[in-house]
Each structure stands twice: as structure tokens, then as C-alpha cells.
CSV table of C-alpha atoms and ligand atoms in Angstrom, one decimal:
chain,number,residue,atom,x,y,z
C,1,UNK,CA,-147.2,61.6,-143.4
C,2,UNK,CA,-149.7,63.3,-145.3
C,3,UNK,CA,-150.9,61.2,-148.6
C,4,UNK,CA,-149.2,61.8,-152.4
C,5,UNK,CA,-151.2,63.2,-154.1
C,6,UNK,CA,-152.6,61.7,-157.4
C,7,UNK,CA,-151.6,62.7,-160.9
C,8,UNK,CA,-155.3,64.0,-161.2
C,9,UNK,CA,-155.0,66.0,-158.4
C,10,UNK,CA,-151.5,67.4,-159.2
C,11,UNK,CA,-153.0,68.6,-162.6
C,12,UNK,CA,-155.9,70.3,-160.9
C,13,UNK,CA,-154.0,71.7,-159.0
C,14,UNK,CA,-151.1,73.1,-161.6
C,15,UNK,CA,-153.9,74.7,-164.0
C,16,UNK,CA,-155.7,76.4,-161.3
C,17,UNK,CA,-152.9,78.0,-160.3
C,18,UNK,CA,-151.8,78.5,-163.2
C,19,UNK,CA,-154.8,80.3,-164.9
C,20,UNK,CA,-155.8,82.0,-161.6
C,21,UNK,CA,-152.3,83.2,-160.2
C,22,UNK,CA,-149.5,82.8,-162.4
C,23,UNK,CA,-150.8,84.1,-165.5
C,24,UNK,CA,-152.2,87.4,-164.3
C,25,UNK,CA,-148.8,88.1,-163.2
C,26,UNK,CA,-147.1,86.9,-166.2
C,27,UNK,CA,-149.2,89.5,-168.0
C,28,UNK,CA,-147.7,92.3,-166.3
C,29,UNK,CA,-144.4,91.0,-166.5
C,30,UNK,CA,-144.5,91.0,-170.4
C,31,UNK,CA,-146.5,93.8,-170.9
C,32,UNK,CA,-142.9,95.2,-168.7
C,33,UNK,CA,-140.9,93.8,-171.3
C,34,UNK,CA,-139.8,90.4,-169.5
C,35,UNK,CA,-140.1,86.8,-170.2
C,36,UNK,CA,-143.4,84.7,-169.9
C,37,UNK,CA,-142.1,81.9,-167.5
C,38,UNK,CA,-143.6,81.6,-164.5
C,39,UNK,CA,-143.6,79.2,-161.0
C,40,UNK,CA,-145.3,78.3,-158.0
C,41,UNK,CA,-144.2,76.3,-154.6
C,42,UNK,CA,-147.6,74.6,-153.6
C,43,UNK,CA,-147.8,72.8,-150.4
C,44,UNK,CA,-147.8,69.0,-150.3
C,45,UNK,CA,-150.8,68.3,-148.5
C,46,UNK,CA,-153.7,70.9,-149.8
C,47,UNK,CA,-151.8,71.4,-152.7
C,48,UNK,CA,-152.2,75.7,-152.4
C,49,UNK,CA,-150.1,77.9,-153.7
C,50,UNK,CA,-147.7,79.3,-150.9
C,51,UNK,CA,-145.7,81.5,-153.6
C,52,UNK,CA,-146.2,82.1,-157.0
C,53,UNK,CA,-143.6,85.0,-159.1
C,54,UNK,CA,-142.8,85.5,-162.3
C,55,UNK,CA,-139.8,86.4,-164.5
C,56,UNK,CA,-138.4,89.9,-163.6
C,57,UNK,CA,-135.2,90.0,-165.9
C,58,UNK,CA,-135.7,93.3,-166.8
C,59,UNK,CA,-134.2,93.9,-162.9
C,60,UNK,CA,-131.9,91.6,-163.6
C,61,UNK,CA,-131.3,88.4,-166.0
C,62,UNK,CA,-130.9,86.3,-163.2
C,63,UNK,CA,-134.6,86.7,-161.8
C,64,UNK,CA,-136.0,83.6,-163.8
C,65,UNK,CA,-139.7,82.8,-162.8
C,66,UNK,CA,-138.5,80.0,-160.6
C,67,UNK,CA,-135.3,82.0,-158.9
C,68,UNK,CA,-137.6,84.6,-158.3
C,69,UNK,CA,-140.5,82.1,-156.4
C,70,UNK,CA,-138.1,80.4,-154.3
C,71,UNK,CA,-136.3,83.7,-153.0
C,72,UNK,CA,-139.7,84.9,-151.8
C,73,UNK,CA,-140.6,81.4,-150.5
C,74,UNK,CA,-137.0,81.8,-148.5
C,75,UNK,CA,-138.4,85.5,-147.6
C,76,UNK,CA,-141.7,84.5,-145.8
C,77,UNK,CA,-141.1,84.1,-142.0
C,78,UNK,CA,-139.8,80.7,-141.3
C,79,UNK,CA,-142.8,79.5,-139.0
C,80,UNK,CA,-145.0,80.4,-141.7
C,81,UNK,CA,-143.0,78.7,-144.4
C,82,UNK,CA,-142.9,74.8,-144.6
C,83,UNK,CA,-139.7,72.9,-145.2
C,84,UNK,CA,-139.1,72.8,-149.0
C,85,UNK,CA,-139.3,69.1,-149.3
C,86,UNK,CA,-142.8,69.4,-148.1
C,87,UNK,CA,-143.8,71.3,-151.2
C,88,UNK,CA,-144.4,70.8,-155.0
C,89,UNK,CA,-142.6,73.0,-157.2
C,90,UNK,CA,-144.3,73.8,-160.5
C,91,UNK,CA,-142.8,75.8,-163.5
C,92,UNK,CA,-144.8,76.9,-166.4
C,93,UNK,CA,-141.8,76.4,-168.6
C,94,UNK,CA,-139.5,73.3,-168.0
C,95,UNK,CA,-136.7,74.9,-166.0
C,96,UNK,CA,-133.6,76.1,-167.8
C,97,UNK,CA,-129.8,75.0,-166.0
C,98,UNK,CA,-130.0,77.7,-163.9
C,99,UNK,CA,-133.4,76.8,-161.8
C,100,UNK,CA,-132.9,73.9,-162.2
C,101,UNK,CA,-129.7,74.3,-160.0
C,102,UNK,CA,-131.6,77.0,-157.9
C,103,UNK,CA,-134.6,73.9,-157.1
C,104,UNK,CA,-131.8,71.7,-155.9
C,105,UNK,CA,-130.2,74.2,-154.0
C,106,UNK,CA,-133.4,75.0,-152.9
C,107,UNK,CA,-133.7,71.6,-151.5
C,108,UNK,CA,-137.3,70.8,-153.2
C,109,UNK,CA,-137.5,67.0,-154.1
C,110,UNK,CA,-139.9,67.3,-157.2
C,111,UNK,CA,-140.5,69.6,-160.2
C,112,UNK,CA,-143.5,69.8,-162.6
C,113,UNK,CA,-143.7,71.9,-165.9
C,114,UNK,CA,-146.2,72.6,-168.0
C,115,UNK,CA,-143.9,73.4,-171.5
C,116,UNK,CA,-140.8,71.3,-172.6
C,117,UNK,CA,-137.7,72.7,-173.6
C,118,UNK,CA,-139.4,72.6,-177.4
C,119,UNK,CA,-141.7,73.8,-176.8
C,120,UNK,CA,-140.4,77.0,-175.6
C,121,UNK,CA,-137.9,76.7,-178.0
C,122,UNK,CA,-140.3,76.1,-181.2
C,123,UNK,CA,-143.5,78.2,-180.1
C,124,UNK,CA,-142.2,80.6,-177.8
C,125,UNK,CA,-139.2,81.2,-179.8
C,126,UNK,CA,-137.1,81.0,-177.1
C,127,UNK,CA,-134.0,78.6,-177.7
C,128,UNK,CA,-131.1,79.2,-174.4
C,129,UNK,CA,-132.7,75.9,-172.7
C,130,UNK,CA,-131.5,73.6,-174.9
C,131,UNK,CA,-128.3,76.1,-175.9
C,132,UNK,CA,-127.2,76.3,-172.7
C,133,UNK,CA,-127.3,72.8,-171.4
C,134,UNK,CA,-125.8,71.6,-175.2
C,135,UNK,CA,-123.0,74.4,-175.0
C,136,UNK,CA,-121.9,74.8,-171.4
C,137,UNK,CA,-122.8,70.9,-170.3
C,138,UNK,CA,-122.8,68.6,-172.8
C,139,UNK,CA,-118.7,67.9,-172.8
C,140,UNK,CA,-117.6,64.7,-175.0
C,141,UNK,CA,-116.9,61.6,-173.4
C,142,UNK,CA,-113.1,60.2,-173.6
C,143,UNK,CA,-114.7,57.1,-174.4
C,144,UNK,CA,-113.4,56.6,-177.8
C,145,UNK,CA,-116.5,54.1,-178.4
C,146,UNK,CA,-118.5,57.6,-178.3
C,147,UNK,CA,-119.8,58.9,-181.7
C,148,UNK,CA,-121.4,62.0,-182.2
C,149,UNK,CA,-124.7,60.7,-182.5
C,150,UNK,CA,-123.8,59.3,-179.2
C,151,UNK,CA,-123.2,62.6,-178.4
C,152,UNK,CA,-126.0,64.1,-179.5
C,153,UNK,CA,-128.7,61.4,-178.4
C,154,UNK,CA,-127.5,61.9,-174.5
C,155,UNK,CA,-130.5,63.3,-172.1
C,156,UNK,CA,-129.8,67.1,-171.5
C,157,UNK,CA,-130.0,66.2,-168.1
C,158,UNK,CA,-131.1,63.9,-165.2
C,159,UNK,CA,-135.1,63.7,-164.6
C,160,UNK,CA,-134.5,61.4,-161.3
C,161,UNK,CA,-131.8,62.1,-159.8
C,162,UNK,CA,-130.8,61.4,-155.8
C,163,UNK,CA,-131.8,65.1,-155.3
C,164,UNK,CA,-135.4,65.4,-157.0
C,165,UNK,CA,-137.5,63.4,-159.8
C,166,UNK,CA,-138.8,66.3,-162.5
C,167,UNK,CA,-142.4,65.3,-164.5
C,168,UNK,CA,-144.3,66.9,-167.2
C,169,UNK,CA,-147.8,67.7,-166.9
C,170,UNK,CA,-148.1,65.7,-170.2
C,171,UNK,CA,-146.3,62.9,-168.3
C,172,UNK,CA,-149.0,63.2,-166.0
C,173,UNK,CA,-152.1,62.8,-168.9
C,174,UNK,CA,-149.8,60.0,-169.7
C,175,UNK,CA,-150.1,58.4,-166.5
C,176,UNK,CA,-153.7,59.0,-166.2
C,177,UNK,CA,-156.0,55.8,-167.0
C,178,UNK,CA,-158.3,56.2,-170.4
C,179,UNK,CA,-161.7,57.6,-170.0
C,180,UNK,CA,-163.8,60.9,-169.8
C,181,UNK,CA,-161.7,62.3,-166.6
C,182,UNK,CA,-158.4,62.0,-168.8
C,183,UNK,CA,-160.3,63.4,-172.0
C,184,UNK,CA,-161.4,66.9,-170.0
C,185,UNK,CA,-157.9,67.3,-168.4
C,186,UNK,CA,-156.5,66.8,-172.2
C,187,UNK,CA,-158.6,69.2,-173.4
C,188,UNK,CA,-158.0,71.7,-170.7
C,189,UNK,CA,-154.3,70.9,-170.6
C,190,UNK,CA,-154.7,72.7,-174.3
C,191,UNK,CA,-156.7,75.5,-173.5
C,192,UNK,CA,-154.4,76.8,-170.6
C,193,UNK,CA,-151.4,76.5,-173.0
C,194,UNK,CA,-153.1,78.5,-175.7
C,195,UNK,CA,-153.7,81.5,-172.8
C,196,UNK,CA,-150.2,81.7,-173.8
C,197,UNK,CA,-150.4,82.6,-177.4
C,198,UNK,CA,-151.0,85.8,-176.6
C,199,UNK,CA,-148.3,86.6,-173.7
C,200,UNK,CA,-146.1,85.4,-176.0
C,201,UNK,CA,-146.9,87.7,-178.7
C,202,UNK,CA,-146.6,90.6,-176.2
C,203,UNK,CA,-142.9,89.8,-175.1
C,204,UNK,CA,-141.6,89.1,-178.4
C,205,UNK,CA,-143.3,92.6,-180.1
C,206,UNK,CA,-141.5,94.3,-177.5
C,207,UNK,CA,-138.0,92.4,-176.7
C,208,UNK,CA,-134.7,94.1,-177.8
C,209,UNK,CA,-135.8,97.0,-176.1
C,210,UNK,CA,-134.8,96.3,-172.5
C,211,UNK,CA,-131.0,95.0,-172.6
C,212,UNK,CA,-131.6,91.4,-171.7
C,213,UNK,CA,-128.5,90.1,-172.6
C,214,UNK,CA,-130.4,86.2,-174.6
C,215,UNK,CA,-133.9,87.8,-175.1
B,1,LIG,ZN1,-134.4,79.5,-165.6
């Protein structure tokens, strides 16, 4: 069994790919009109990216960054694919109800993301996340001992679950021991998210324009 890797490693890893792969895709995408989420399946062991996509709902709305990786993962050959559980599956954008579903399906037994729900809501100005899991999923218990701060304070979902444990890469900084290693990773941690200011900008100058039905 090959060895976990460490939270150091895993953020390495995720910004790399990030700045070298997913991002000069994502700026095509927007510059198309879609969304700026993006996702790669990495595998376990050398931690390289075996696929890496990007939103594509102006095909469809159903071609989230993440749906989109794992049906090209589920495309390659299957001797030149590894089983999913010996992957890592990174999102740039903590996955909405729908990937999330689609990584469990998938059969992967860990997610990463770079941006929380608020954040996507608040600087991306892109709200369904939370909408969505608050509207469709979040039903009322019959437990009359329920109030609606009760209600309200519930987890939008499970993080570790019997299917797959989901992390943050600022749960990883978290985890990482005080010194100069975690102050670089901080600081890059920042500069990669600020390389989306200005995808950002791009997709929401031009949305409206392509009939995606929550743009
Ligand atoms: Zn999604």
C-alpha cells in the first residue's frame, strides 16, 4: 500500500495543478461564457494529475467542473485508468449537491477544495451551493424539540461520511505545524486564489448571455 500522503504534499500538489492545468482551462471556459469551477483526479501515490476539466455548462448545465473530470476519467481506457479509490479528487470550488453525488457515485473516497461554499457565494457571487442544499435538502425534523435555529445551524451536509471524508485546503494549513513551511504555503494559498479575481470578472461581464438556467 503506497504511503498517505502528507497535508504538505497534498497542498503542493493541489496548487500546482491548479495554477499549471486547471486554470489555463478555466480561462477558456469563461472567456466561452461558462463558470470558473474547475477539478482534477490525481493519483494517490505521485500525486499527478490523471484528468483535469472544467465547467462546460454552456453544452449543458449539467457539465459541472467535477461531472465533467470524472466522465473523462471514466473515458480513458480502463488499463490506463486506476481504480477511483486510488485517487485524490480536488475541486477548485467546494462541490455543489450535484458533484458531490457524482464523487460518490464515482466511488472516490476523498475530496479536497480550494473555495468554500462562501466563498463562492460572497466573492464569486455565485449563491446555488448553499441554495440548493438549504432548499431541496434541508427538510425539518418532526422532532418537535427542533427550533429553527436548530434548523438553520444543521451542517449542509456530511464531511465524513461511510462513502468519502471531504477537507479544505485551509483545513489543510490548519493542520500544518507553525513555522516558515506553513507561512509560504499561506501566502501562496492566497496568491493562487487571487488568479481568480480576474476569471471571475470575465464570467460575470458576460453571463445572461448564454441561457444557463442559475448563472
Ligand atoms: Zn457542481
Amino acid at each position: 500500500m503506497s504511503p498517505t500522503p502528507t497535508p504538505s504534499q497534498l497542498l503542493h500538489a493541489f496548487l500546482d495543478t491548479t495554477v499549471n492545468s486547471i486554470i489555463p482551462l478555466t480561462a477558456k471556459g469563461v472567456a466561452s461564457g461558462c463558470k470558473v469551477f474547475g477539478a482534477a483526479i490525481l493519483d494517490k501515490e505521485t500525486l499527478k494529475p490523471i484528468q483535469v476539466a472544467t465547467n462546460d455548462e454552456t453544452v449543458s448545465p449539467l457539465l459541472h467542473g467535477e461531472i465533467n473530470c470524472i466522465q473523462q476519467f471514466y473515458s480513458l481506457p480502463s488499463d490506463q485508468r486506476p481504480l477511483a479509490k486510488d485517487t485524490i479528487f480536488f475541486a477548485t470550488h467546494e462541490p455543489c449537491s450535484l458533484c458531490l453525488s457524482g464523487i460518490t457515485w464515482g466511488g472516490f473516497d476523498n475530496h479536497y477544495y480550494l473555495f468554500t461554499y462562501e466563498e463562492t457565494r460572497d466573492t464569486f457571487a455565485i449563491p446555488y451551493d448553499i441554495d440548493i442544499l438549504e432548499q431541496v435538502f434541508r427538510v425539518p425534523s418532526l422532532s418537535s424539540s427542533e427550533t429553527p435555529t436548530d434548523l438553520t445551524s444543521r451542517p449542509l451536509y456530511n464531511k465524513s461520511n461511510k462513502f468519502w471524508t471531504a477537507l479544505s485546503v485551509n483545513d489543510l494549513v490548519a493542520s500544518l505545524v507553525e513555522g516558515e513551511e506553513k507561512d509560504q504555503l499561506e501566502k501562496r494559498v492566497k496568491e493562487v486564489k487571487k488568479m481568480y479575481d480576474g476569471l471571475s470578472e470575465t464570467y460575470q461581464n458576460g453571463k445572461g448571455e448564454k441561457g444557463i438556467p442559475l448563472a
